Amino acid sequence: MTLTNLSRLFCPPVFAAMALCGQAHAQDAPPAAPPATSATPAPVSAVPAALPQVEIGASRVDERRASGTFSQTVGAAELVRYGDGSVLDVLRRQPGIVVNGVPGRKGGEVSMRGLGSGYVRILLNGEPAPPNFMLENLAPELVERIEILAVPTVEMGTQAIAGTINIILKRSNGKQQRQLRAGIDHDNDRTKPQLSSTWSGQDDTLNWLVTAATRQLSGDETYLTRTEGADEEGAILREMTQFNEDRGWNWSLAPRISKKFGADNSLALQSYLSGIKYDSAGFGRTDFLRGAQTPFANENYTSAGSSLTIRNNLTWIKALDASSKLEAKAGATYARSEASSGIDFVDREQRLRNRQDTARDEHNRSVTASAKLRTAYTDKHALVSGIELQRDRNQSQRSDVIDGRSRLDQVGNSFRVDSRRYALYAQDEWDVTARVALYFGLRWERVELHSANNLGQRVDFARGMFSPVLQSVWRLPGSKADQVRLGLARTWRVPASERLIAGRSVSVVNMATRPDTSGNPGLRPERALGLDLAYEHYLSQDGMLSVGLFTRRIDDVTLTRTVRDGGRWVARPFNSGRALARGITLESKFKLPQLIAGAPALEVRASLARTWSAVDAVPGPDNRIGNQAPLSVNVGADYSFGSAPVSAGATLGFVKNGTVRLSGYETASDSNKRVLEGYVLWKFTPKVHLRLSASNLLHEDDLKRASYAGEGLWQTKTVTAPTYTVLRAIAELKF
């Protein structure tokens, strides 16, 4: 079957028909009691009790079914199933989530509801992720579970227009854990080792666990950039070949220790340490086929960098009486990152023309404190209220020198940013009847930012917002397998500090298509009103079918405009009116014998998301928000062989991208993404496993195109980059 024919399987009618077939085989089952998780309000007991220990084999479908909120959980078994090197690759297979990169190349932006990472709130153990935190550098072995919330809760925060991803680090499950995973990755003729381990212990009152992981980073990347167009001097056609070679290591360490002081009092310390060190080298060569030559067109460069993050959180839990429980937290984070590069600009004969040296050094310190009180009025009704405080200080020093002359004297080279965040919230969790559950929350949050640079320029920013959230579940009369969810939330997005401060990054060759970049001190937060509606139908054997609709109306949407400032082109963010996003999601999970009698015991999962959006300030067509993918599809299956201790699975994913109009002058487009991956797990003994996997088996080229059509200049730039199949082998040992 050719790739073209294969892509036809991704059409929405085929997927929808497959998913809807599961309805005819539903079996009645009573609603399950909801589990207690940090992100999912659940029926509560009048007497606080310790959370039950959940085995890895527990049904996540039952948890989702009983939850009073729009949430789903990725458990430990699914996290390690494909032997992924990072959490980013795990998220790629989750319903409703799109990662715009592909396996085989570094990086990738996470989007939900078709909205990119700036609209997705990333949390680590329920708190905003620390600086330098990247999903591509977090090993799945360090993670207990991932909670994905399409509609926020006020406890988890409402700076989540598209949704929330909460990563819970591994913790002791009450059993001794001694585990080692050692493996290798191979792609593009590079073999890289990886290693992770888990070690835990306990006694009557003390539990401790340490997880650690390290991975070598190595890769060769090639880019071909073709630029064509015309300016006032005539036609333009040039081709640039770039090659980049990366080397480095990353590592993570997550120790946790908890101590019980009687039946009603406990103290826990959770730490997270992460680091990365890398260096790279490469070159760029330009052939001018038509048009005048531009300066700085050929280069040889080297760069190096490192980062370190240390976070410690102390949690105290105290039962105040038979129906109330207090949870208090205090935390501190330190993060540092530094990078430097040296670029030799040469002519085609490799003769040195110019030398550029850049450096950046950033320090971030943060302290947090919070308190949460949970009071159970009955076993079906509870009130949760809380307060949060956070204070950050970021200091940044940078330099940019060409031929011994600084380029930052007029824009600043040293910055200090102080920020504060305050929040109050209350939420009511109430099972009104056996068939109706309500969640209502209200959160007030205020963010303040003060920045200054070495030139005396200051920026002061302060904004606050009230965010109500309503969610409900209605289990349909006459059925024990069908329910409807409704979610309504007021959310917002506070601009990142670098988009507010007046500092500027200076382009080497300044033109409309290669502008300087700068912040905008007058930028306002984006505010959104979201509505979600979902129908869920549950099958026997952990099967389900879900159909969802959503819409987001976003005010003060932020767009980047390129303007003239002091004789230079500068790209700045501006608030630009209103945008509307909407879409439909389908999800299905079932065992094949439920549809076809006598069929192999395949566990089938499939999902589809179709999204639309429009920005009022940008002329159509294709005036979508950011890099929204209009269509994403995932289809996968898993099978356990009865004749041997072997299981296997595969997933086929498709993301349709297309052209996005960014402004009246600019458009951008990405190629469609097709990703095929699979795994085989062989359990030699209960304590010795071998996992083999392959991702990006189709290894299609990645293609990006950017066009500009303005007064006196039109230009189209196309960047083509090959991708590679990634092969992994991992030995898993339990002691």
XYZ file of C-alpha atoms in Angstrom:
735
model
C 0.000 0.000 0.000
C 1.436 3.362 -0.962
C 1.675 6.220 1.459
C -0.955 8.116 -0.546
C -3.426 5.253 -0.235
C -2.601 4.849 3.437
C -3.438 8.499 4.134
C -6.994 7.924 2.871
C -7.657 5.829 5.954
C -7.498 9.063 7.938
C -10.635 10.625 6.497
C -13.186 11.595 9.206
C -16.092 9.455 7.914
C -14.019 6.261 8.102
C -12.889 7.032 11.634
C -16.329 8.068 12.855
C -17.933 4.889 11.497
C -15.324 2.752 13.224
C -15.765 4.573 16.529
C -19.573 4.490 16.516
C -19.674 0.739 15.944
C -18.858 0.249 19.618
C -22.284 1.474 20.760
C -24.212 -1.634 19.819
C -22.190 -3.775 22.194
C -22.520 -1.714 25.382
C -23.285 -3.564 28.569
C -24.889 -1.954 31.578
C -22.679 -1.412 34.579
C -23.278 0.694 37.690
C -21.324 3.922 38.008
C -18.003 3.382 39.763
C -16.961 5.325 42.847
C -14.566 8.092 41.876
C -10.953 7.912 43.042
C -9.257 10.788 44.814
C -6.738 12.635 42.667
C -5.266 16.087 42.915
C -6.926 17.236 39.709
C -10.291 15.445 39.857
C -12.931 16.382 42.431
C -14.592 13.251 43.749
C -17.242 12.271 46.283
C -15.759 12.661 49.722
C -16.021 10.841 52.972
C -17.062 12.610 56.146
C -14.014 11.081 57.797
C -10.687 11.793 56.062
C -8.873 8.635 55.162
C -5.603 7.774 53.514
C -5.727 7.529 49.737
C -6.114 3.942 48.570
C -3.134 2.319 46.912
C -3.868 1.878 43.221
C -2.208 -0.900 41.277
C -0.865 -0.107 37.829
C -3.477 -2.422 36.316
C -6.388 -0.373 37.725
C -8.868 0.897 35.140
C -8.282 4.486 34.064
C -11.602 4.304 32.195
C -13.456 3.767 35.489
C -11.650 6.769 36.985
C -12.631 8.938 34.052
C -16.199 7.713 34.140
C -16.655 8.583 37.809
C -14.845 11.930 37.647
C -16.886 15.073 38.077
C -14.629 17.063 35.730
C -13.320 16.960 32.151
C -10.158 15.017 32.883
C -8.243 11.960 31.778
C -5.218 10.246 33.266
C -2.190 8.679 31.603
C -0.978 5.953 33.959
C 2.459 4.484 34.616
C 1.951 1.504 32.280
C 1.100 3.725 29.323
C 3.985 6.071 30.089
C 6.612 3.393 29.505
C 4.796 1.247 26.915
C 6.691 2.493 23.854
C 10.016 3.013 25.602
C 9.868 6.741 24.808
C 12.863 8.873 25.621
C 10.716 11.777 26.846
C 7.262 12.696 28.119
C 6.794 14.782 24.967
C 6.595 11.621 22.842
C 4.077 10.077 25.272
C 1.785 13.093 24.899
C 1.893 12.760 21.119
C -0.414 9.727 21.344
C -2.995 11.243 23.708
C -6.455 12.235 22.417
C -6.852 15.930 21.715
C -3.120 16.709 21.990
C -0.893 17.636 19.061
C 2.911 17.886 19.120
C 4.010 19.817 16.051
C 7.489 18.264 15.946
C 8.184 14.704 14.865
C 10.213 11.903 16.474
C 13.734 11.881 15.161
C 14.206 15.637 15.602
C 14.444 17.602 18.832
C 11.785 19.977 20.078
C 8.080 20.254 19.516
C 5.254 22.454 20.786
C 2.292 20.943 22.639
C -1.199 22.123 21.747
C -4.673 21.274 23.053
C -7.988 22.243 21.521
C -5.892 23.311 18.526
C -4.162 26.029 20.584
C -0.393 26.085 21.086
C 1.797 25.852 24.146
C 1.251 29.450 25.214
C -2.382 28.509 25.843
C -1.616 25.197 27.606
C -0.771 25.306 31.321
C 2.049 22.924 32.264
C 2.214 21.934 35.937
C 4.662 19.820 37.902
C 3.062 18.228 40.958
C 0.229 20.738 40.760
C 2.453 23.850 40.608
C 3.657 25.891 37.613
C 6.603 24.162 35.972
C 10.004 25.662 36.875
C 12.201 27.679 34.476
C 14.218 25.582 32.001
C 11.590 22.818 32.268
C 11.141 21.068 28.928
C 8.924 18.054 28.343
C 11.452 16.667 25.860
C 14.031 16.411 28.684
C 11.768 14.645 31.225
C 12.070 10.844 31.219
C 8.734 8.954 31.540
C 10.291 6.702 34.197
C 10.250 9.634 36.645
C 6.511 10.156 36.284
C 3.707 8.511 38.268
C 0.913 9.789 36.042
C -0.126 12.678 33.810
C -3.451 14.405 34.386
C -4.947 16.138 31.341
C -7.733 18.648 32.027
C -9.626 20.034 29.056
C -11.554 22.347 31.422
C -9.626 23.796 34.377
C -10.402 23.553 38.059
C -9.844 26.599 40.260
C -7.558 24.545 42.487
C -5.196 23.822 39.578
C -5.371 27.354 38.157
C -7.259 29.125 35.378
C -4.342 30.417 33.284
C -5.268 27.577 30.935
C -7.301 28.735 27.935
C -6.699 25.487 26.020
C -6.271 23.138 28.989
C -3.931 21.901 31.694
C -1.295 19.159 31.740
C -0.300 18.217 35.292
C 2.714 15.915 35.636
C 2.885 13.993 38.910
C 6.340 12.686 39.776
C 6.704 9.124 40.967
C 5.987 8.397 44.623
C 6.065 5.347 46.872
C 3.142 2.966 46.436
C 3.667 1.194 49.762
C 5.718 -1.582 48.178
C 9.443 -1.949 47.869
C 10.603 -0.922 44.394
C 14.001 -1.845 42.969
C 14.110 -1.319 39.231
C 16.738 -0.570 36.594
C 16.196 0.280 32.921
C 19.138 0.403 30.544
C 18.828 0.942 26.828
C 20.033 2.503 23.618
C 18.533 4.752 20.949
C 19.667 4.607 17.356
C 18.856 7.089 14.600
C 20.736 8.603 11.676
C 23.781 6.386 12.345
C 24.024 7.595 15.958
C 23.686 5.272 18.949
C 22.950 6.879 22.328
C 22.660 5.229 25.754
C 19.970 5.912 28.337
C 19.643 4.739 31.922
C 16.983 5.096 34.631
C 16.374 3.544 38.036
C 13.877 3.504 40.878
C 14.724 2.695 44.487
C 12.302 2.823 47.413
C 11.801 1.623 50.948
C 9.509 2.028 53.946
C 8.823 1.216 57.567
C 5.785 1.810 59.764
C 5.877 5.608 59.496
C 8.471 6.448 56.833
C 8.304 6.085 53.045
C 11.046 7.106 50.647
C 11.673 6.798 46.938
C 14.373 7.966 44.551
C 14.055 7.957 40.766
C 16.823 9.027 38.409
C 17.365 9.091 34.668
C 20.057 10.177 32.241
C 20.245 10.201 28.460
C 22.868 11.103 25.903
C 21.907 13.751 23.381
C 23.387 13.383 19.948
C 22.143 14.265 16.523
C 23.065 15.567 13.095
C 20.582 17.853 11.373
C 20.492 19.127 7.816
C 18.349 21.960 6.471
C 17.849 23.230 2.939
C 16.357 26.729 2.702
C 15.145 28.019 -0.652
C 14.240 31.720 -0.876
C 12.549 33.183 -3.931
C 10.778 36.441 -4.630
C 11.452 39.961 -5.793
C 12.381 43.349 -4.358
C 12.897 46.818 -5.787
C 16.139 45.653 -7.446
C 14.657 42.625 -9.195
C 14.181 38.888 -8.803
C 15.558 36.909 -5.830
C 16.514 33.256 -5.801
C 18.949 31.717 -3.361
C 19.523 28.393 -1.632
C 21.135 27.863 1.741
C 22.414 24.521 3.062
C 22.897 24.194 6.825
C 24.351 21.409 8.894
C 24.247 21.177 12.692
C 25.865 18.604 14.986
C 24.649 18.418 18.620
C 26.249 16.571 21.522
C 25.365 16.498 25.189
C 23.699 14.842 28.178
C 20.638 15.484 30.285
C 19.786 14.054 33.676
C 16.964 14.194 36.213
C 16.650 13.179 39.857
C 13.393 13.074 41.837
C 13.705 11.975 45.496
C 10.672 11.937 47.787
C 10.376 11.147 51.494
C 7.255 11.183 53.643
C 6.784 10.728 57.381
C 3.596 10.010 59.342
C 3.126 11.482 62.793
C 0.195 9.511 64.084
C -2.953 8.791 62.124
C -3.828 12.425 61.350
C -0.517 14.135 60.590
C 2.072 13.661 57.826
C 4.979 15.545 56.283
C 6.472 14.988 52.815
C 9.462 16.442 50.956
C 9.467 16.213 47.164
C 12.552 17.348 45.259
C 13.222 17.671 41.546
C 16.672 18.261 40.109
C 17.415 18.455 36.423
C 20.355 19.454 34.277
C 21.513 19.535 30.695
C 24.878 20.211 29.092
C 25.426 20.448 25.356
C 27.671 21.755 22.625
C 27.161 22.014 18.912
C 28.923 22.987 15.731
C 27.781 23.623 12.204
C 27.895 25.699 9.069
C 25.695 27.477 6.550
C 26.398 27.988 2.840
C 24.357 30.174 0.488
C 24.211 30.034 -3.307
C 22.912 33.266 -4.885
C 21.214 32.100 -8.073
C 19.456 35.412 -8.812
C 19.667 38.803 -7.182
C 22.310 40.660 -5.217
C 24.344 38.919 -2.541
C 23.568 39.712 1.109
C 26.159 40.017 3.899
C 26.597 37.373 6.625
C 25.405 34.678 4.201
C 28.044 32.016 4.952
C 29.025 30.987 8.446
C 30.871 28.494 10.602
C 29.795 28.359 14.214
C 30.181 26.648 17.557
C 27.966 26.939 20.605
C 27.696 25.493 24.099
C 25.315 25.750 27.000
C 24.038 24.247 30.208
C 21.122 24.551 32.607
C 20.397 23.483 36.168
C 17.069 23.373 37.997
C 16.560 22.566 41.675
C 13.082 22.531 43.222
C 12.087 21.477 46.756
C 8.511 21.290 48.039
C 7.471 20.542 51.621
C 3.879 19.394 52.209
C 2.177 19.088 55.597
C -1.232 17.397 55.873
C -3.222 17.610 59.116
C -6.689 16.274 59.923
C -8.337 19.047 61.965
C -11.408 17.041 62.968
C -13.580 14.235 61.659
C -14.597 16.207 58.547
C -11.814 18.724 57.810
C -8.295 18.398 56.503
C -5.625 21.092 56.075
C -2.831 20.870 53.520
C -0.002 23.423 53.649
C 2.899 23.694 51.192
C 6.113 25.665 50.984
C 8.581 25.498 48.130
C 11.720 27.019 46.677
C 13.195 26.821 43.171
C 16.568 27.809 41.793
C 17.308 27.716 38.086
C 20.284 28.818 36.050
C 20.964 28.631 32.331
C 23.899 29.862 30.305
C 24.782 29.704 26.639
C 27.438 31.099 24.364
C 28.258 30.969 20.674
C 30.934 32.069 18.258
C 30.176 32.635 14.588
C 32.719 33.212 11.847
C 31.101 34.843 8.817
C 33.140 33.863 5.777
C 33.050 34.164 2.015
C 32.782 31.207 -0.360
C 36.555 30.741 -0.186
C 36.359 30.440 3.624
C 38.089 33.768 4.205
C 37.002 35.406 7.459
C 34.863 38.531 7.033
C 33.313 39.099 10.467
C 33.276 37.483 13.895
C 30.255 37.465 16.216
C 30.322 36.342 19.865
C 27.175 36.064 21.967
C 26.567 34.982 25.550
C 23.603 34.742 27.906
C 23.470 34.000 31.652
C 20.168 33.794 33.550
C 19.437 33.171 37.228
C 15.932 32.556 38.559
C 14.889 32.227 42.188
C 11.352 31.486 43.285
C 9.521 30.835 46.556
C 5.941 29.594 46.919
C 3.501 29.019 49.766
C -0.040 27.697 49.755
C -2.707 26.350 52.076
C -5.819 24.329 51.256
C -8.724 23.394 53.553
C -11.090 20.590 52.622
C -14.306 20.188 54.586
C -16.717 17.306 53.989
C -20.317 18.062 54.922
C -21.549 14.628 53.858
C -20.063 11.756 51.916
C -21.467 13.431 48.766
C -20.654 17.080 49.419
C -17.391 18.911 50.152
C -16.023 22.438 50.070
C -12.376 23.194 49.217
C -10.801 26.627 49.723
C -7.225 27.775 49.401
C -4.664 30.534 49.078
C -1.456 30.677 46.974
C 1.534 33.007 47.026
C 4.515 33.056 44.672
C 7.471 35.402 44.267
C 10.070 35.189 41.491
C 13.239 37.072 40.683
C 14.975 36.628 37.348
C 18.320 38.234 36.525
C 19.646 38.105 32.984
C 22.986 39.178 31.540
C 23.717 39.010 27.831
C 26.279 40.179 25.310
C 26.372 40.419 21.525
C 29.627 41.567 19.928
C 30.585 41.769 16.237
C 34.217 42.535 15.454
C 34.772 43.770 19.001
C 31.824 46.205 19.035
C 28.787 45.655 21.248
C 25.401 45.693 19.544
C 23.401 46.087 22.772
C 24.603 49.484 24.007
C 21.372 51.171 22.926
C 18.926 48.438 23.939
C 20.365 47.087 27.204
C 22.356 44.033 28.193
C 21.320 43.441 31.807
C 17.780 42.907 33.095
C 16.100 42.163 36.391
C 12.481 41.030 36.578
C 10.589 40.694 39.877
C 7.162 39.086 39.750
C 4.526 38.197 42.323
C 1.411 36.081 42.115
C -1.466 35.920 44.607
C -4.523 33.675 44.384
C -7.629 32.818 46.428
C -10.079 30.116 45.432
C -13.044 28.078 46.625
C -14.754 25.120 45.009
C -17.879 23.150 45.833
C -18.009 19.444 44.914
C -21.493 18.019 45.216
C -23.150 14.793 44.088
C -26.658 16.230 44.020
C -28.250 12.864 43.191
C -26.999 9.475 42.072
C -27.180 10.766 38.489
C -26.172 14.418 38.805
C -22.830 15.774 40.016
C -21.911 19.465 40.129
C -18.602 21.259 40.456
C -18.513 25.016 40.957
C -15.393 27.042 41.638
C -14.341 30.682 41.826
C -10.739 31.859 41.669
C -9.248 35.323 42.061
C -5.675 35.766 40.907
C -3.388 38.764 40.548
C -0.009 38.948 38.817
C 2.477 41.813 39.291
C 5.713 42.314 37.372
C 8.432 44.929 37.744
C 11.456 44.983 35.445
C 14.423 47.266 34.849
C 17.533 47.194 32.686
C 20.983 48.722 32.941
C 19.849 51.771 30.937
C 17.291 52.739 33.571
C 14.255 51.645 31.544
C 11.452 50.310 33.765
C 8.278 48.362 33.132
C 5.480 47.871 35.682
C 2.676 45.409 34.989
C -0.218 44.407 37.253
C -3.403 42.565 36.348
C -5.991 40.536 38.225
C -8.970 38.421 37.271
C -11.953 36.575 38.749
C -12.475 33.182 37.086
C -15.672 31.190 37.667
C -15.719 27.533 36.599
C -18.782 25.288 36.358
C -18.708 21.590 35.481
C -21.434 18.986 35.692
C -22.109 15.346 34.891
C -25.576 13.995 34.084
C -25.913 10.214 33.997
C -28.822 9.648 31.654
C -32.035 8.110 33.053
C -32.697 4.558 32.002
C -29.025 3.896 31.248
C -26.004 2.965 33.298
C -23.593 3.430 30.416
C -24.358 6.921 29.105
C -23.576 10.336 30.533
C -23.302 13.954 29.413
C -20.738 16.495 30.627
C -20.966 20.272 30.571
C -18.135 22.702 31.305
C -18.123 26.499 31.419
C -14.977 28.425 32.408
C -13.507 31.912 32.391
C -9.766 31.645 31.764
C -6.884 33.915 30.890
C -3.307 34.014 29.653
C -0.775 36.354 31.258
C 2.011 37.458 28.868
C 5.407 35.911 29.525
C 7.854 38.374 31.062
C 10.045 38.495 27.944
C 7.016 39.746 25.966
C 6.540 42.648 28.393
C 10.015 44.026 29.037
C 11.420 46.620 26.692
C 14.580 44.675 25.834
C 15.397 43.864 22.235
C 17.150 41.096 20.346
C 19.011 42.567 17.401
C 18.999 40.931 13.962
C 22.336 40.755 12.142
C 20.751 41.630 8.780
C 17.726 43.801 9.537
C 14.871 43.659 7.032
C 11.109 43.091 7.056
C 11.547 39.320 6.914
C 14.395 39.300 9.469
C 13.382 41.924 12.066
C 14.624 42.653 15.558
C 12.330 41.312 18.293
C 11.128 43.302 21.281
C 8.610 43.194 24.103
C 5.616 45.465 24.617
C 5.160 46.955 28.123
C 1.537 47.814 27.322
C 0.503 44.244 26.555
C -2.696 43.055 28.268
C -3.598 39.459 29.215
C -5.754 37.443 26.865
C -9.139 36.541 28.361
C -11.327 33.668 27.236
C -14.772 32.251 27.816
C -14.942 28.523 27.140
C -17.814 26.094 26.705
C -17.367 22.297 26.544
C -20.006 19.636 25.986
C -19.361 15.885 25.817
C -21.328 12.674 25.510
C -19.709 9.489 26.869
C -20.827 5.907 26.312
C -19.089 3.164 28.298
C -18.638 -0.433 27.188
C -17.672 -3.545 29.097
C -13.992 -4.452 29.524
C -12.870 -0.830 29.929
C -14.272 0.272 26.593
C -15.688 3.708 25.873
C -16.852 6.133 23.218
C -16.772 9.901 23.626
C -17.968 12.749 21.411
C -17.164 16.306 22.454
C -17.790 19.863 21.276
C -15.928 22.945 22.449
C -15.619 26.653 21.793
C -13.319 29.397 23.095
C -13.972 33.116 22.633
C -10.691 34.946 23.245
C -10.515 38.705 23.844
C -7.350 40.825 23.489
C -5.719 38.054 21.484
C -1.981 38.662 21.067
C -0.465 38.933 17.586
C 3.064 39.852 16.499
C 3.426 42.814 14.144
C 6.524 43.965 12.310
C 6.874 47.767 12.341
C 9.525 50.391 11.617
C 11.200 51.816 14.726
C 14.169 54.180 14.509
C 15.066 53.059 11.018
C 14.944 49.320 11.883
C 12.324 46.634 11.463
C 11.085 45.395 14.850
C 8.606 42.590 15.608
C 6.486 43.268 18.727
C 3.436 41.619 20.275
C 0.187 43.630 20.305
C -3.339 43.013 21.564
C -5.490 42.635 18.468
C -9.151 42.229 19.311
C -11.092 38.983 19.389
C -10.590 35.414 18.157
C -12.885 32.402 18.153
C -11.814 28.748 18.336
C -14.137 25.759 18.154
C -13.994 22.078 17.386
C -15.189 18.529 17.763
C -13.377 15.559 19.309
C -14.048 11.826 18.970
C -12.473 9.126 21.088
C -12.989 5.376 21.212
C -11.436 2.482 23.087
C -12.596 -1.135 22.877
C -11.558 -4.761 22.445
C -12.015 -6.076 18.922
C -14.058 -9.181 19.975
C -16.711 -6.726 21.238
C -17.356 -5.896 17.584
C -16.415 -9.112 15.787
C -17.048 -12.468 17.424
C -13.964 -14.658 17.398
C -11.629 -11.821 16.438
C -8.162 -11.605 18.011
C -8.118 -9.917 21.415
C -6.823 -6.626 20.082
C -7.255 -3.577 22.286
C -8.101 -0.792 19.847
C -7.955 2.932 20.576
C -8.708 5.812 18.238
C -9.211 9.546 18.454
C -9.934 12.442 16.152
C -9.933 16.214 16.680
C -11.253 18.686 14.100
C -10.718 22.349 14.950
C -11.485 25.745 13.462
C -10.505 29.251 14.523
C -10.602 32.805 13.217
C -8.814 35.992 14.317
C -10.895 39.114 13.623
C -7.851 41.368 13.121
C -6.371 39.176 10.365
C -8.003 38.989 6.926
C -9.087 35.560 5.755
C -8.929 32.960 4.539
C -6.804 30.776 6.863
C -6.734 33.429 9.622
C -6.397 30.765 12.298
C -4.850 31.238 15.732
C -1.104 30.596 15.672
C -0.136 27.219 14.248
C -3.464 25.529 14.910
C -3.694 22.098 13.265
C -7.158 21.720 11.684
C -7.194 17.917 11.984
C -5.411 15.289 14.066
C -6.050 11.537 14.148
C -4.547 8.686 16.174
C -5.329 4.995 15.670
C -3.575 2.292 17.670
C -3.859 -1.296 18.868
C -2.208 -3.567 21.451
C -2.126 -7.367 21.594
C -0.897 -9.913 24.127
C 0.069 -13.319 22.734
C -1.380 -16.258 24.604
C 1.310 -18.706 23.481
C 4.263 -16.616 24.685
C 4.935 -13.886 27.286
C 4.988 -11.292 24.535
C 2.872 -8.219 23.888
C 3.032 -5.770 21.008
C 1.354 -2.661 19.715
C 1.421 0.070 17.109
C 0.087 3.591 16.631
C -0.504 5.539 13.456
C -0.909 9.300 13.804
C -1.794 11.990 11.317
C -1.769 15.781 11.724
C -3.098 18.006 8.956
C -1.529 21.465 9.059
C -1.777 23.717 5.997
C -1.469 27.464 5.591
C -2.039 30.022 8.355
C -2.349 33.747 7.649
C -0.455 35.593 10.390
C -1.183 39.142 9.200
C -2.138 41.025 6.070
C 1.441 40.548 4.837
C 2.535 37.173 6.206
C 1.526 33.544 5.888
C 3.113 30.348 7.200
C 2.554 26.666 6.564
C 3.761 23.308 7.855
C 3.684 20.000 6.047
C 1.268 17.334 7.214
C 2.706 14.878 9.728
C 2.300 11.093 9.532
C 3.899 9.140 12.359
C 3.972 5.337 12.570
C 5.451 3.668 15.650
C 5.375 0.285 17.346
C 6.778 -1.799 20.202
C 7.318 -5.397 21.335
C 7.638 -6.352 25.010
C 9.085 -9.744 25.927
C 8.778 -10.825 29.567
C 11.476 -13.443 29.986
C 10.670 -13.699 33.709
C 8.474 -11.560 35.994
C 11.601 -9.527 36.786
C 13.429 -9.464 33.446
C 11.843 -7.720 30.447
C 13.105 -6.631 27.046
C 11.328 -3.797 25.239
C 11.982 -3.073 21.540
C 10.391 -0.092 19.831
C 10.549 1.997 16.694
C 9.126 5.453 16.049
C 8.834 7.671 12.992
C 8.954 4.634 10.727
C 7.723 6.701 7.755
C 10.465 9.334 8.369
C 8.923 11.906 6.044
C 10.716 15.182 5.416
C 9.588 18.120 7.510
C 8.693 21.129 5.361
C 7.972 24.677 6.532
C 7.119 27.665 4.369
C 6.900 31.372 5.247
C 5.738 34.078 2.835
C 5.822 37.849 2.994
C 4.117 40.204 0.547
C 4.541 43.870 1.388
C 5.329 47.150 -0.266
C 8.456 46.720 -2.387
C 9.092 43.108 -1.348
C 7.546 39.694 -1.776
C 9.365 36.591 -0.633
C 8.720 32.915 0.006
C 11.113 30.897 2.139
C 10.883 27.108 2.176
C 12.833 25.037 4.701
C 13.136 21.280 4.131
C 14.601 18.991 6.796
C 14.883 15.189 6.715
C 13.689 13.152 9.683
C 14.840 9.736 10.834
C 13.484 6.494 12.218
C 14.327 6.024 15.896
C 15.042 2.471 17.113
C 15.198 1.609 20.819
C 16.096 -1.430 22.884
C 15.566 -1.327 26.658
C 16.326 -4.015 29.228
C 14.186 -3.769 32.377
C 15.309 -5.451 35.577
C 13.469 -5.696 38.901
C 15.233 -6.724 42.073
